[in-house]
Each structure stands twice: as C-alpha cells, then as structure tokens.
mmCIF file of C-alpha atoms in Angstrom:
data_model
loop_
_atom_site.group_PDB
_atom_site.id
_atom_site.type_symbol
_atom_site.label_atom_id
_atom_site.label_comp_id
_atom_site.label_asym_id
_atom_site.label_seq_id
_atom_site.Cartn_x
_atom_site.Cartn_y
_atom_site.Cartn_z
ATOM 1 C CA GLU A 24 56.749 49.788 97.656
ATOM 2 C CA ILE A 25 56.270 52.878 95.474
ATOM 3 C CA ALA A 26 55.615 55.030 98.541
ATOM 4 C CA GLU A 27 58.751 53.671 100.213
ATOM 5 C CA ILE A 28 60.872 54.421 97.136
ATOM 6 C CA LEU A 29 59.587 57.982 96.898
ATOM 7 C CA ARG A 30 60.061 58.533 100.633
ATOM 8 C CA SER A 31 63.602 57.257 100.904
ATOM 9 C CA GLY A 32 64.899 57.968 97.418
ATOM 10 C CA ASP A 33 66.529 54.503 97.375
ATOM 11 C CA ARG A 34 68.850 52.915 99.887
ATOM 12 C CA GLY A 35 71.654 55.393 99.203
ATOM 13 C CA ASN A 36 69.476 58.414 99.859
ATOM 14 C CA THR A 37 68.434 57.898 103.469
ATOM 15 C CA GLY A 38 68.157 61.016 105.589
ATOM 16 C CA GLY A 39 71.626 60.528 107.077
ATOM 17 C CA ASN A 40 73.286 59.988 103.698
ATOM 18 C CA LYS A 41 71.438 62.942 102.183
ATOM 19 C CA TRP A 42 72.641 65.322 104.870
ATOM 20 C CA ARG A 43 76.188 63.977 104.771
ATOM 21 C CA ARG A 44 76.383 64.559 101.042
ATOM 22 C CA GLY A 45 74.716 67.942 101.436
ATOM 23 C CA GLY A 46 77.189 68.802 104.161
ATOM 24 C CA LEU A 47 80.042 68.064 101.762
ATOM 25 C CA ILE A 48 78.534 70.432 99.184
ATOM 26 C CA ALA A 49 77.982 73.156 101.791
ATOM 27 C CA GLY A 50 81.521 72.737 103.169
ATOM 28 C CA GLU A 51 83.125 72.927 99.728
ATOM 29 C CA ILE A 52 81.077 76.003 98.852
ATOM 30 C CA ALA A 53 81.946 77.701 102.164
ATOM 31 C CA THR A 54 85.673 77.029 101.744
ATOM 32 C CA ALA A 55 85.602 78.357 98.190
ATOM 33 C CA VAL A 56 83.704 81.473 99.306
ATOM 34 C CA VAL A 57 86.272 82.298 101.993
ATOM 35 C CA VAL A 58 89.294 81.920 99.730
ATOM 36 C CA LEU A 59 87.661 83.583 96.724
ATOM 37 C CA PHE A 60 86.380 86.546 98.739
ATOM 38 C CA LEU A 61 89.741 87.153 100.430
ATOM 39 C CA GLY A 62 91.559 86.722 97.133
ATOM 40 C CA THR A 63 89.230 89.179 95.407
ATOM 41 C CA LEU A 64 89.667 91.688 98.225
ATOM 42 C CA VAL A 65 93.454 91.556 98.026
ATOM 43 C CA MET A 66 93.517 91.694 94.222
ATOM 44 C CA ARG A 67 91.189 94.716 94.196
ATOM 45 C CA SER A 68 93.368 96.335 96.852
ATOM 46 C CA TYR A 69 96.494 95.647 94.781
ATOM 47 C CA ALA A 70 94.843 97.064 91.650
ATOM 48 C CA LYS A 71 94.066 100.293 93.533
ATOM 49 C CA LEU A 72 97.661 100.394 94.765
ATOM 50 C CA LEU A 73 98.972 100.108 91.208
ATOM 51 C CA ALA A 74 96.718 102.979 90.157
ATOM 52 C CA VAL A 75 98.211 105.355 92.735
ATOM 53 C CA ASN A 76 100.304 108.148 91.240
ATOM 54 C CA PRO A 77 103.520 108.296 93.319
ATOM 55 C CA GLY A 78 103.645 112.032 92.638
ATOM 56 C CA PHE A 79 106.797 111.894 90.557
ATOM 57 C CA ARG A 80 107.963 110.243 87.346
ATOM 58 C CA THR A 81 109.714 106.930 87.907
ATOM 59 C CA ASP A 82 110.534 106.231 84.251
ATOM 60 C CA HIS A 83 114.152 106.669 83.059
ATOM 61 C CA LEU A 84 115.163 107.567 86.602
ATOM 62 C CA LEU A 85 118.190 105.943 88.242
ATOM 63 C CA SER A 86 119.181 106.196 91.893
ATOM 64 C CA ALA A 87 122.565 105.451 93.458
ATOM 65 C CA GLU A 88 123.900 105.976 96.969
ATOM 66 C CA ILE A 89 127.151 107.533 98.128
ATOM 67 C CA GLU A 90 128.664 107.607 101.621
ATOM 68 C CA LEU A 91 131.592 110.014 101.879
ATOM 69 C CA PRO A 92 134.320 108.921 104.333
ATOM 70 C CA GLU A 93 135.415 110.905 107.360
ATOM 71 C CA PRO A 94 137.658 112.726 108.159
ATOM 72 C CA VAL A 95 138.340 113.540 104.505
ATOM 73 C CA TYR A 96 134.794 114.907 104.282
ATOM 74 C CA SER A 97 132.367 116.244 106.872
ATOM 75 C CA ASP A 98 128.850 117.664 106.900
ATOM 76 C CA THR A 99 130.174 121.202 107.164
ATOM 77 C CA SER A 100 133.280 120.828 105.007
ATOM 78 C CA PRO A 101 133.483 122.849 101.750
ATOM 79 C CA ALA A 102 135.022 119.698 100.232
ATOM 80 C CA THR A 103 131.673 117.915 100.613
ATOM 81 C CA ASN A 104 129.762 120.554 98.670
ATOM 82 C CA LEU A 105 132.521 120.700 96.068
ATOM 83 C CA PHE A 106 132.454 116.902 95.587
ATOM 84 C CA TYR A 107 128.717 116.749 94.900
ATOM 85 C CA GLU A 108 128.687 119.867 92.744
ATOM 86 C CA GLN A 109 131.448 118.426 90.547
ATOM 87 C CA VAL A 110 129.697 115.044 90.284
ATOM 88 C CA LEU A 111 126.394 116.694 89.346
ATOM 89 C CA ASN A 112 128.102 118.909 86.767
ATOM 90 C CA ARG A 113 129.800 115.903 85.155
ATOM 91 C CA LEU A 114 126.535 113.999 85.087
ATOM 92 C CA SER A 115 124.655 116.942 83.583
ATOM 93 C CA ASP A 116 127.290 117.168 80.831
ATOM 94 C CA SER A 117 127.043 113.435 80.035
ATOM 95 C CA ALA A 118 125.289 112.312 76.865
ATOM 96 C CA GLY A 119 121.672 111.282 77.421
ATOM 97 C CA VAL A 120 121.374 112.833 80.892
ATOM 98 C CA VAL A 121 118.393 115.167 81.239
ATOM 99 C CA SER A 122 119.046 116.223 84.838
ATOM 100 C CA ALA A 123 120.803 115.057 87.979
ATOM 101 C CA ALA A 124 120.279 115.839 91.653
ATOM 102 C CA THR A 125 120.915 114.608 95.180
ATOM 103 C CA THR A 126 118.777 114.021 98.247
ATOM 104 C CA THR A 127 119.290 112.347 101.605
ATOM 105 C CA GLN A 128 117.061 109.304 101.088
ATOM 106 C CA THR A 129 115.751 107.288 98.178
ATOM 107 C CA PRO A 130 112.247 108.327 97.116
ATOM 108 C CA LEU A 131 109.475 105.970 98.332
ATOM 109 C CA LYS A 132 111.371 105.521 101.603
ATOM 110 C CA PRO A 133 111.065 107.540 104.839
ATOM 111 C CA SER A 134 113.705 110.237 105.175
ATOM 112 C CA LEU A 135 114.877 108.864 108.567
ATOM 113 C CA VAL A 136 115.172 112.511 109.641
ATOM 114 C CA MET A 137 112.152 114.145 111.221
ATOM 115 C CA THR A 138 111.656 117.356 113.141
ATOM 116 C CA ARG A 139 109.106 118.739 115.543
ATOM 117 C CA PHE A 140 108.061 122.242 114.629
ATOM 118 C CA ALA A 141 105.639 125.085 115.193
ATOM 119 C CA VAL A 142 104.406 127.859 112.908
ATOM 120 C CA GLU A 143 105.139 131.425 113.926
ATOM 121 C CA GLY A 144 101.955 133.345 114.644
ATOM 122 C CA LYS A 145 99.939 130.275 115.577
ATOM 123 C CA PRO A 146 99.211 129.103 119.129
ATOM 124 C CA ARG A 147 102.198 127.169 120.404
ATOM 125 C CA PRO A 148 101.362 123.485 121.008
ATOM 126 C CA LEU A 149 101.906 121.900 124.384
ATOM 127 C CA PRO A 150 105.205 120.010 124.910
ATOM 128 C CA GLY A 151 104.813 116.588 123.332
ATOM 129 C CA ALA A 152 102.061 117.822 120.995
ATOM 130 C CA PHE A 153 104.285 119.475 118.382
ATOM 131 C CA PRO A 154 103.605 118.132 114.874
ATOM 132 C CA LEU A 155 106.238 116.146 112.979
ATOM 133 C CA ALA A 156 107.518 116.550 109.427
ATOM 134 C CA GLN A 157 109.927 114.621 107.219
ATOM 135 C CA MET A 158 113.115 116.533 106.374
ATOM 136 C CA ARG A 159 115.263 116.055 103.262
ATOM 137 C CA TYR A 160 118.371 117.895 102.122
ATOM 138 C CA VAL A 161 118.211 118.356 98.359
ATOM 139 C CA SER A 162 120.225 119.904 95.556
ATOM 140 C CA PRO A 163 118.642 122.643 93.400
ATOM 141 C CA ALA A 164 117.718 120.296 90.527
ATOM 142 C CA PHE A 165 115.966 117.788 92.815
ATOM 143 C CA PHE A 166 112.439 119.017 92.068
ATOM 144 C CA SER A 167 112.830 119.126 88.284
ATOM 145 C CA THR A 168 114.591 115.736 88.250
ATOM 146 C CA LEU A 169 111.702 114.073 90.053
ATOM 147 C CA GLY A 170 109.085 116.062 88.184
ATOM 148 C CA LEU A 171 107.667 117.879 91.207
ATOM 149 C CA ARG A 172 105.856 121.054 90.168
ATOM 150 C CA VAL A 173 106.119 124.430 91.898
ATOM 151 C CA ARG A 174 102.757 125.559 93.264
ATOM 152 C CA GLU A 175 103.847 128.801 94.892
ATOM 153 C CA GLY A 176 107.045 130.765 95.306
ATOM 154 C CA ARG A 177 110.284 129.215 94.057
ATOM 155 C CA VAL A 178 112.614 126.290 94.648
ATOM 156 C CA PHE A 179 116.291 126.357 95.517
ATOM 157 C CA GLN A 180 119.039 127.680 93.299
ATOM 158 C CA GLN A 181 122.771 127.072 93.407
ATOM 159 C CA ARG A 182 123.393 130.435 95.062
ATOM 160 C CA ASP A 183 121.210 129.317 98.000
ATOM 161 C CA ILE A 184 123.705 126.544 98.737
ATOM 162 C CA ASP A 185 126.720 128.791 98.113
ATOM 163 C CA GLN A 186 125.333 131.370 100.540
ATOM 164 C CA ASN A 187 124.190 128.703 103.036
ATOM 165 C CA LEU A 188 120.628 130.054 102.818
ATOM 166 C CA ASN A 189 118.437 129.158 105.767
ATOM 167 C CA ALA A 190 115.084 128.595 104.022
ATOM 168 C CA PHE A 191 112.519 125.857 103.474
ATOM 169 C CA VAL A 192 110.534 124.551 100.557
ATOM 170 C CA VAL A 193 107.497 122.555 101.742
ATOM 171 C CA ASN A 194 105.066 120.236 100.002
ATOM 172 C CA GLU A 195 101.356 120.824 99.497
ATOM 173 C CA THR A 196 100.372 118.555 102.380
ATOM 174 C CA PHE A 197 102.489 120.629 104.781
ATOM 175 C CA ALA A 198 100.985 123.867 103.428
ATOM 176 C CA LYS A 199 97.391 122.607 103.676
ATOM 177 C CA LEU A 200 97.792 121.239 107.182
ATOM 178 C CA TYR A 201 99.828 123.995 108.819
ATOM 179 C CA LEU A 202 99.837 127.107 106.597
ATOM 180 C CA SER A 203 96.186 127.286 105.557
ATOM 181 C CA GLY A 204 94.494 130.633 105.888
ATOM 182 C CA ARG A 205 97.723 132.538 105.228
ATOM 183 C CA ASP A 206 100.174 133.120 102.422
ATOM 184 C CA PRO A 207 102.612 130.211 102.753
ATOM 185 C CA ILE A 208 105.382 132.208 101.074
ATOM 186 C CA GLY A 209 107.040 134.173 103.839
ATOM 187 C CA SER A 210 105.474 132.120 106.607
ATOM 188 C CA ARG A 211 108.053 131.184 109.226
ATOM 189 C CA VAL A 212 108.493 127.707 110.645
ATOM 190 C CA ILE A 213 110.073 127.235 114.047
ATOM 191 C CA VAL A 214 112.275 124.128 114.283
ATOM 192 C CA GLY A 215 114.284 122.877 117.233
ATOM 193 C CA VAL A 216 111.276 123.732 119.365
ATOM 194 C CA LEU A 217 112.505 121.630 122.278
ATOM 195 C CA SER A 218 115.908 123.327 122.397
ATOM 196 C CA LEU A 219 116.866 126.511 124.196
ATOM 197 C CA HIS A 220 117.540 128.319 120.914
ATOM 198 C CA PRO A 221 115.015 127.276 118.250
ATOM 199 C CA ASP A 222 115.512 128.363 114.639
ATOM 200 C CA VAL A 223 112.930 130.408 112.762
ATOM 201 C CA VAL A 224 113.065 129.602 109.043
ATOM 202 C CA PRO A 225 111.043 131.235 106.242
ATOM 203 C CA VAL A 226 109.182 129.234 103.588
ATOM 204 C CA ILE A 227 110.140 130.275 100.048
ATOM 205 C CA GLY A 228 108.218 127.704 98.000
ATOM 206 C CA VAL A 229 105.508 125.051 97.879
ATOM 207 C CA VAL A 230 105.802 122.000 95.598
ATOM 208 C CA THR A 231 103.466 119.146 94.722
ATOM 209 C CA ASP A 232 103.286 116.073 96.907
ATOM 210 C CA ALA A 233 105.312 112.925 96.394
ATOM 211 C CA HIS A 234 104.492 109.673 98.186
ATOM 212 C CA ASP A 235 107.922 109.721 99.776
ATOM 213 C CA VAL A 236 107.212 107.062 102.386
ATOM 214 C CA GLY A 237 105.566 104.641 99.943
ATOM 215 C CA VAL A 238 102.607 104.599 97.553
ATOM 216 C CA ASP A 239 100.525 102.712 100.106
ATOM 217 C CA ALA A 240 100.715 105.660 102.516
ATOM 218 C CA ALA A 241 99.290 109.146 102.225
ATOM 219 C CA ALA A 242 101.698 111.941 101.383
ATOM 220 C CA GLN A 243 103.425 113.155 104.551
ATOM 221 C CA PRO A 244 104.295 116.764 105.478
ATOM 222 C CA GLU A 245 107.731 117.402 103.954
ATOM 223 C CA ILE A 246 110.345 120.075 104.566
ATOM 224 C CA TYR A 247 113.093 120.406 101.968
ATOM 225 C CA ILE A 248 116.412 122.080 102.834
ATOM 226 C CA PRO A 249 119.169 123.101 100.404
ATOM 227 C CA GLY A 250 122.491 121.341 100.831
ATOM 228 C CA PHE A 251 124.497 118.138 100.904
ATOM 229 C CA GLY A 252 125.562 115.634 103.545
ATOM 230 C CA LEU A 253 128.019 112.774 103.882
ATOM 231 C CA HIS A 254 125.335 110.374 102.733
ATOM 232 C CA ALA A 255 123.477 111.190 99.551
ATOM 233 C CA VAL A 256 121.281 109.562 96.952
ATOM 234 C CA LEU A 257 122.110 110.497 93.379
ATOM 235 C CA LEU A 258 119.073 110.783 91.115
ATOM 236 C CA VAL A 259 119.729 110.785 87.386
ATOM 237 C CA ARG A 260 117.051 111.182 84.723
ATOM 238 C CA SER A 261 118.095 110.263 81.209
ATOM 239 C CA THR A 262 116.811 109.572 77.741
ATOM 240 C CA PHE A 263 118.542 106.179 77.802
ATOM 241 C CA ALA A 264 117.480 102.958 79.490
ATOM 242 C CA THR A 265 118.546 103.039 83.131
ATOM 243 C CA GLU A 266 120.790 99.984 82.628
ATOM 244 C CA ARG A 267 123.042 102.062 80.369
ATOM 245 C CA MET A 268 123.299 104.865 82.929
ATOM 246 C CA GLU A 269 124.954 102.884 85.726
ATOM 247 C CA SER A 270 128.377 103.094 84.102
ATOM 248 C CA VAL A 271 127.847 106.810 83.435
ATOM 249 C CA VAL A 272 127.123 107.428 87.132
ATOM 250 C CA ARG A 273 130.137 105.444 88.306
ATOM 251 C CA GLN A 274 132.388 107.190 85.807
ATOM 252 C CA ALA A 275 131.201 110.638 86.944
ATOM 253 C CA VAL A 276 131.842 109.814 90.618
ATOM 254 C CA HIS A 277 135.238 108.218 90.001
ATOM 255 C CA SER A 278 136.337 111.152 87.865
ATOM 256 C CA VAL A 279 135.995 113.322 90.992
ATOM 257 C CA ASP A 280 137.261 110.776 93.545
ATOM 258 C CA SER A 281 138.613 107.505 92.168
ATOM 259 C CA ASN A 282 138.351 105.803 95.573
ATOM 260 C CA GLN A 283 134.704 106.669 96.238
ATOM 261 C CA PRO A 284 132.388 103.639 96.038
ATOM 262 C CA VAL A 285 128.869 103.818 94.591
ATOM 263 C CA PHE A 286 126.265 101.353 95.857
ATOM 264 C CA HIS A 287 122.558 100.496 95.677
ATOM 265 C CA VAL A 288 122.346 101.470 92.020
ATOM 266 C CA GLN A 289 118.785 100.773 90.907
ATOM 267 C CA ALA A 290 116.102 101.934 88.522
ATOM 268 C CA MET A 291 113.253 103.798 90.170
ATOM 269 C CA ASP A 292 110.716 101.670 88.284
ATOM 270 C CA ALA A 293 112.278 98.574 89.853
ATOM 271 C CA LEU A 294 112.309 100.203 93.268
ATOM 272 C CA LEU A 295 108.612 101.030 92.917
ATOM 273 C CA ALA A 296 107.882 97.420 91.933
ATOM 274 C CA ASP A 297 109.931 96.138 94.873
ATOM 275 C CA SER A 298 108.001 98.364 97.271
ATOM 276 C CA LEU A 299 104.821 96.542 96.186
ATOM 277 C CA ALA A 300 106.345 93.047 96.280
ATOM 278 C CA ARG A 301 104.578 91.972 99.483
ATOM 279 C CA GLN A 302 101.160 93.032 98.230
ATOM 280 C CA ARG A 303 101.802 91.482 94.817
ATOM 281 C CA MET A 304 102.866 88.133 96.330
ATOM 282 C CA THR A 305 99.829 88.078 98.614
ATOM 283 C CA ALA A 306 97.496 88.788 95.690
ATOM 284 C CA VAL A 307 99.114 86.095 93.512
ATOM 285 C CA LEU A 308 99.023 83.433 96.242
ATOM 286 C CA LEU A 309 95.426 84.110 97.206
ATOM 287 C CA GLY A 310 94.481 84.176 93.522
ATOM 288 C CA ILE A 311 96.021 80.726 93.053
ATOM 289 C CA PHE A 312 94.321 79.407 96.197
ATOM 290 C CA ALA A 313 90.993 80.830 95.003
ATOM 291 C CA LEU A 314 91.358 79.114 91.623
ATOM 292 C CA VAL A 315 92.201 75.794 93.270
ATOM 293 C CA ALA A 316 89.284 76.165 95.702
ATOM 294 C CA LEU A 317 86.902 76.846 92.815
ATOM 295 C CA MET A 318 88.107 73.774 90.925
ATOM 296 C CA LEU A 319 87.798 71.562 94.008
ATOM 297 C CA ALA A 320 84.336 72.934 94.766
ATOM 298 C CA ALA A 321 83.173 72.287 91.195
ATOM 299 C CA ILE A 322 84.613 68.757 91.209
ATOM 300 C CA GLY A 323 83.148 68.060 94.633
ATOM 301 C CA ILE A 324 79.653 69.317 93.751
ATOM 302 C CA TYR A 325 79.666 67.372 90.507
ATOM 303 C CA GLY A 326 80.865 64.186 92.218
ATOM 304 C CA VAL A 327 78.414 64.316 95.087
ATOM 305 C CA LEU A 328 75.399 65.078 92.876
ATOM 306 C CA SER A 329 76.411 62.456 90.315
ATOM 307 C CA TYR A 330 76.557 59.856 93.054
ATOM 308 C CA SER A 331 73.232 61.061 94.469
ATOM 309 C CA VAL A 332 71.551 60.847 91.050
ATOM 310 C CA GLU A 333 72.914 57.349 90.528
ATOM 311 C CA GLN A 334 71.571 56.246 93.911
ATOM 312 C CA ARG A 335 68.147 57.770 93.152
ATOM 313 C CA THR A 336 67.737 56.180 89.708
ATOM 314 C CA ARG A 337 64.735 54.013 90.750
ATOM 315 C CA GLU A 338 63.099 56.934 92.570
ATOM 316 C CA ILE A 339 63.447 59.141 89.476
ATOM 317 C CA GLY A 340 62.049 56.330 87.283
ATOM 318 C CA VAL A 341 58.998 55.928 89.517
ATOM 319 C CA ARG A 342 58.377 59.703 89.555
ATOM 320 C CA MET A 343 58.535 59.846 85.777
ATOM 321 C CA ALA A 344 56.309 56.768 85.450
ATOM 322 C CA LEU A 345 53.760 58.551 87.650
ATOM 323 C CA GLY A 346 53.767 61.596 85.376
ATOM 324 C CA ALA A 347 56.712 63.758 86.468
ATOM 325 C CA THR A 348 58.195 65.679 83.540
ATOM 326 C CA ARG A 349 61.866 66.169 82.810
ATOM 327 C CA GLY A 350 61.503 69.732 84.114
ATOM 328 C CA ASP A 351 60.107 68.371 87.410
ATOM 329 C CA ILE A 352 63.106 66.031 87.817
ATOM 330 C CA LEU A 353 65.519 68.806 86.925
ATOM 331 C CA ARG A 354 63.973 71.103 89.539
ATOM 332 C CA LEU A 355 64.051 68.285 92.123
ATOM 333 C CA VAL A 356 67.820 67.819 91.778
ATOM 334 C CA LEU A 357 68.552 71.540 91.554
ATOM 335 C CA ARG A 358 66.419 72.263 94.622
ATOM 336 C CA GLN A 359 68.283 69.649 96.649
ATOM 337 C CA ALA A 360 71.661 71.086 95.605
ATOM 338 C CA GLY A 361 70.474 74.681 95.937
ATOM 339 C CA ILE A 362 69.531 74.335 99.605
ATOM 340 C CA PHE A 363 73.017 73.203 100.573
ATOM 341 C CA MET A 364 74.666 75.716 98.255
ATOM 342 C CA VAL A 365 72.804 78.561 99.959
ATOM 343 C CA ILE A 366 73.828 77.197 103.370
ATOM 344 C CA GLY A 367 77.456 76.992 102.245
ATOM 345 C CA LEU A 368 77.329 80.464 100.711
ATOM 346 C CA ALA A 369 75.898 82.048 103.866
ATOM 347 C CA GLY A 370 78.329 80.273 106.171
ATOM 348 C CA GLY A 371 81.259 81.033 103.882
ATOM 349 C CA LEU A 372 80.449 84.744 103.653
ATOM 350 C CA GLY A 373 80.240 84.968 107.444
ATOM 351 C CA ALA A 374 83.652 83.315 107.836
ATOM 352 C CA ALA A 375 85.068 85.382 104.967
ATOM 353 C CA LEU A 376 84.050 88.659 106.630
ATOM 354 C CA ILE A 377 85.765 87.604 109.837
ATOM 355 C CA GLY A 378 88.889 86.700 107.872
ATOM 356 C CA ALA A 379 88.764 89.998 105.991
ATOM 357 C CA ARG A 380 88.709 91.957 109.243
ATOM 358 C CA LEU A 381 91.745 90.023 110.478
ATOM 359 C CA MET A 382 93.695 90.836 107.316
ATOM 360 C CA SER A 383 92.507 94.441 106.983
ATOM 361 C CA GLY A 384 96.095 95.601 107.510
ATOM 362 C CA LEU A 385 96.966 94.161 104.084
ATOM 363 C CA LEU A 386 94.248 96.129 102.295
ATOM 364 C CA PHE A 387 94.663 99.490 100.568
ATOM 365 C CA GLN A 388 91.591 101.711 100.127
ATOM 366 C CA THR A 389 89.441 98.568 100.357
ATOM 367 C CA THR A 390 87.224 97.703 103.322
ATOM 368 C CA ALA A 391 86.453 94.271 104.716
ATOM 369 C CA MET A 392 82.801 94.856 103.704
ATOM 370 C CA ASP A 393 83.664 95.654 100.082
ATOM 371 C CA GLY A 394 80.430 95.183 98.153
ATOM 372 C CA ALA A 395 82.106 94.672 94.782
ATOM 373 C CA SER A 396 84.218 91.813 96.164
ATOM 374 C CA MET A 397 81.104 90.174 97.600
ATOM 375 C CA ALA A 398 79.261 90.508 94.288
ATOM 376 C CA ILE A 399 82.205 89.081 92.341
ATOM 377 C CA THR A 400 82.515 86.171 94.784
ATOM 378 C CA VAL A 401 78.818 85.273 94.624
ATOM 379 C CA ALA A 402 78.658 85.670 90.840
ATOM 380 C CA VAL A 403 81.765 83.585 90.093
ATOM 381 C CA LEU A 404 80.905 80.892 92.582
ATOM 382 C CA GLY A 405 77.295 80.819 91.369
ATOM 383 C CA CYS A 406 78.425 80.281 87.774
ATOM 384 C CA VAL A 407 80.875 77.544 88.745
ATOM 385 C CA ALA A 408 78.285 75.804 90.936
ATOM 386 C CA LEU A 409 75.636 76.076 88.218
ATOM 387 C CA ILE A 410 77.931 74.405 85.699
ATOM 388 C CA ALA A 411 78.847 71.676 88.206
ATOM 389 C CA VAL A 412 75.170 71.034 89.016
ATOM 390 C CA SER A 413 73.897 71.143 85.430
ATOM 391 C CA LEU A 414 75.566 67.950 84.237
ATOM 392 C CA PRO A 415 74.209 65.537 86.884
ATOM 393 C CA ALA A 416 70.850 67.348 86.911
ATOM 394 C CA GLY A 417 70.599 67.008 83.144
ATOM 395 C CA ARG A 418 71.507 63.347 83.379
ATOM 396 C CA ALA A 419 68.784 62.811 85.988
ATOM 397 C CA ALA A 420 66.192 64.466 83.740
ATOM 398 C CA SER A 421 67.232 62.146 80.906
ATOM 399 C CA VAL A 422 66.646 58.892 82.839
ATOM 400 C CA ASN A 423 64.604 56.313 80.910
ATOM 401 C CA PRO A 424 61.701 55.349 83.224
ATOM 402 C CA THR A 425 61.539 51.739 81.936
ATOM 403 C CA GLU A 426 65.249 51.106 82.490
ATOM 404 C CA ALA A 427 65.163 52.878 85.851
ATOM 405 C CA LEU A 428 62.314 50.628 87.098
ATOM 406 C CA ARG A 429 64.288 47.541 86.103
ATOM 407 C CA ALA A 430 67.392 48.774 88.022
ATOM 408 C CA GLU A 431 68.264 46.865 91.148
#
C-alpha cells in the first residue's frame, strides 16, 4: 500500500490528472509571458518616444490657423503680405508675447508641400531618382519663435520678404545629406527639376533640425522659403499660459480684418501629446492586460498547487513518516511546479517573439528581440510565480505526518 501511495500520489494525482494540472500552470504562465512581454516592449518604446527632443521648444507656444479668402487675397497679392505683417506686428506688441511668426503647416505635421531637387555641381540624378525635401514658407521670426538655432550663415529678415528674395534656409539633415564636402552657404539648389525652366536658388543659412513630421520619425530634409500664403499657421510664444493667449491672437487678427476667422487654436504641448496618443493608448491597454494576466497566472498557479497538495496529503504524510524532511517536501512540490513553469515560460517566449514581430510597426527604437524586455518579463513573472508557489509549498512542508496518515 505504501508503494502504491508513493507511486500515484493519491487518487487525485494520477498521471493524467498531474499533467492536466501542469498543463493549466504552463498555459497560464505562457499567456502571462506573451502579454507581459508585449506590454513591456510597448511601454519601453513609449518611454523612448517621450525622451525624444522634438528639436524645438513646445512650452508656452500656441498655434492657430488662418485661411485667407479669395479673391480678396491671393498668393501673390501685396494685400496678403500686408495682412500677415500687420497681424504679426500687433501680436509682437501685445503684453506677454515674446515672439510671433507664421509657417505653412503646424509643426510635428508634414508640410504637404514637397519638391524634387538637385544640387548644382553634383552629378544630376536620373529622372525619377531626384531626392525629395519638405518645403515650408516661413516669416523671419519663425526660427527664433520655435527655438531653432542657426548653425551657419543667417536666417531670413523682413527685407528678404519685401524684396521677394529667392533664397533658401535648410536644416542640418539637408546639409549633411546633400551639401557635405562643401560650404553649404552659397551652394545652389536646383528646384523644378522636371520642368523646362528649373530654378537655381542659393542657400543662405543652415538651422538645427526639428522633427517636423512627428517625433516618432527621423528629421527630414527641410527647405525653408521666406514669405506668406493664403493658408498660414500662426505661432505665438508668450510668457503667459497658452490658454490666456487665444483671445490675444483672435483680437490681433480681427483688428486687421474683422471678418477673418481663426481656427485650430491649440497649445503646442497639447499637440505633441496628441501626436503620441496612439502609442500612449497602446501602452496603457497592454499594461492593463499584463497586470490582469499576472494576477490570473498567480491565482491559477496558487489554486492548482493548493488542490494538488490537498490531494497528495497522504503521500506527503507517508514520505515524512519514512524520513523525508520538510525541505525534501518543499523541494518536491517546487520541482513539480517548476517543470511546468519552465515549459510555460519557454512556450510563452516563443509566442511572444512572434507577436512582437507582428507588432514591430508600433515600436520606436525598440526591436522585437529586446533583451531588457525579456529580462523584465522573466524577472517579474518569476517573482509572481514564486510567491504563488510558496504558499501551497509551505503548507505541504508543514503537514503533520500522523494526521496525514489518518486522512481518507
């Protein structure tokens, strides 16, 4: 009878039951590994995204959009330039305003205007192989308002707009990619390369990069042009909270043209946060799922092992009566749980890596094989599993042999 008890571990611990319960442990561990690993990956990716410097100061910066109506205004009308110059002057004279400028598209968004170009003095690319650059029309104070620094040469001045100067300011990425090995100031960029009469425009300045198409994308080659258009984005930096500046902006615009609407008024800090909303929501949801998976895994491991210990009470009593120590019993239970935990961990990591590859498009500067995420997953899950196993294992080691032998 003793041999039978030790072999079977009681009626509830037959081979089939043992593997079913072990399968539950392994399955819960594997599920928790997948969710925790993916959640850790996305949260680490989001943390790296938050650490990215957009290249310009977003604090105390307000943006607002204006669309001038035709035929009152046009892209080439002096009235258009006069309107924006008057608005910018009124804003600059307003209390609390540090600087004000215009551009053709809100920072952190693509310019929606791109050009193919070539650099004079370099081999001309084949048709269809010309590089592309973002283009933005800006007012003279644009660079100081955003906080972009001048690396070489100079930026635009008001006289450049008054004289309709045909010149470019480019960013560092443009200079490194296409003007390396030469003095960028005075270099000439050929635009309209696919037309019969391309323009050759000199570069007069190089400024620092801004992540104009979003912080999750590398800085793109940028060409800045002096001037205004029918559509413009007002950028106002102030010493006040941006909420107080909305009325100041509207008042400045309406003082020049009382019928001109102002729309999409928003703080640049809020716009930056909105640009990361998808990544933030993904990180939060996966974090919640990972927490729930950990709790369910801990509850499941504890429940299964508690039931197993209860079913093996007589077996444990016999082992202790034959000389097994509490340490031996503790190791017996931990070894049984450990085998299935290792199986679940290995299977879960394999599935998690497949899942990570499928969602690699959501990751920023984080690979699907991120070692830190793996280490965090194994460490956290190991701690949770150890706590869940310790209670039933400790209870098994505390079984009274006399009472266990009397159990039915």
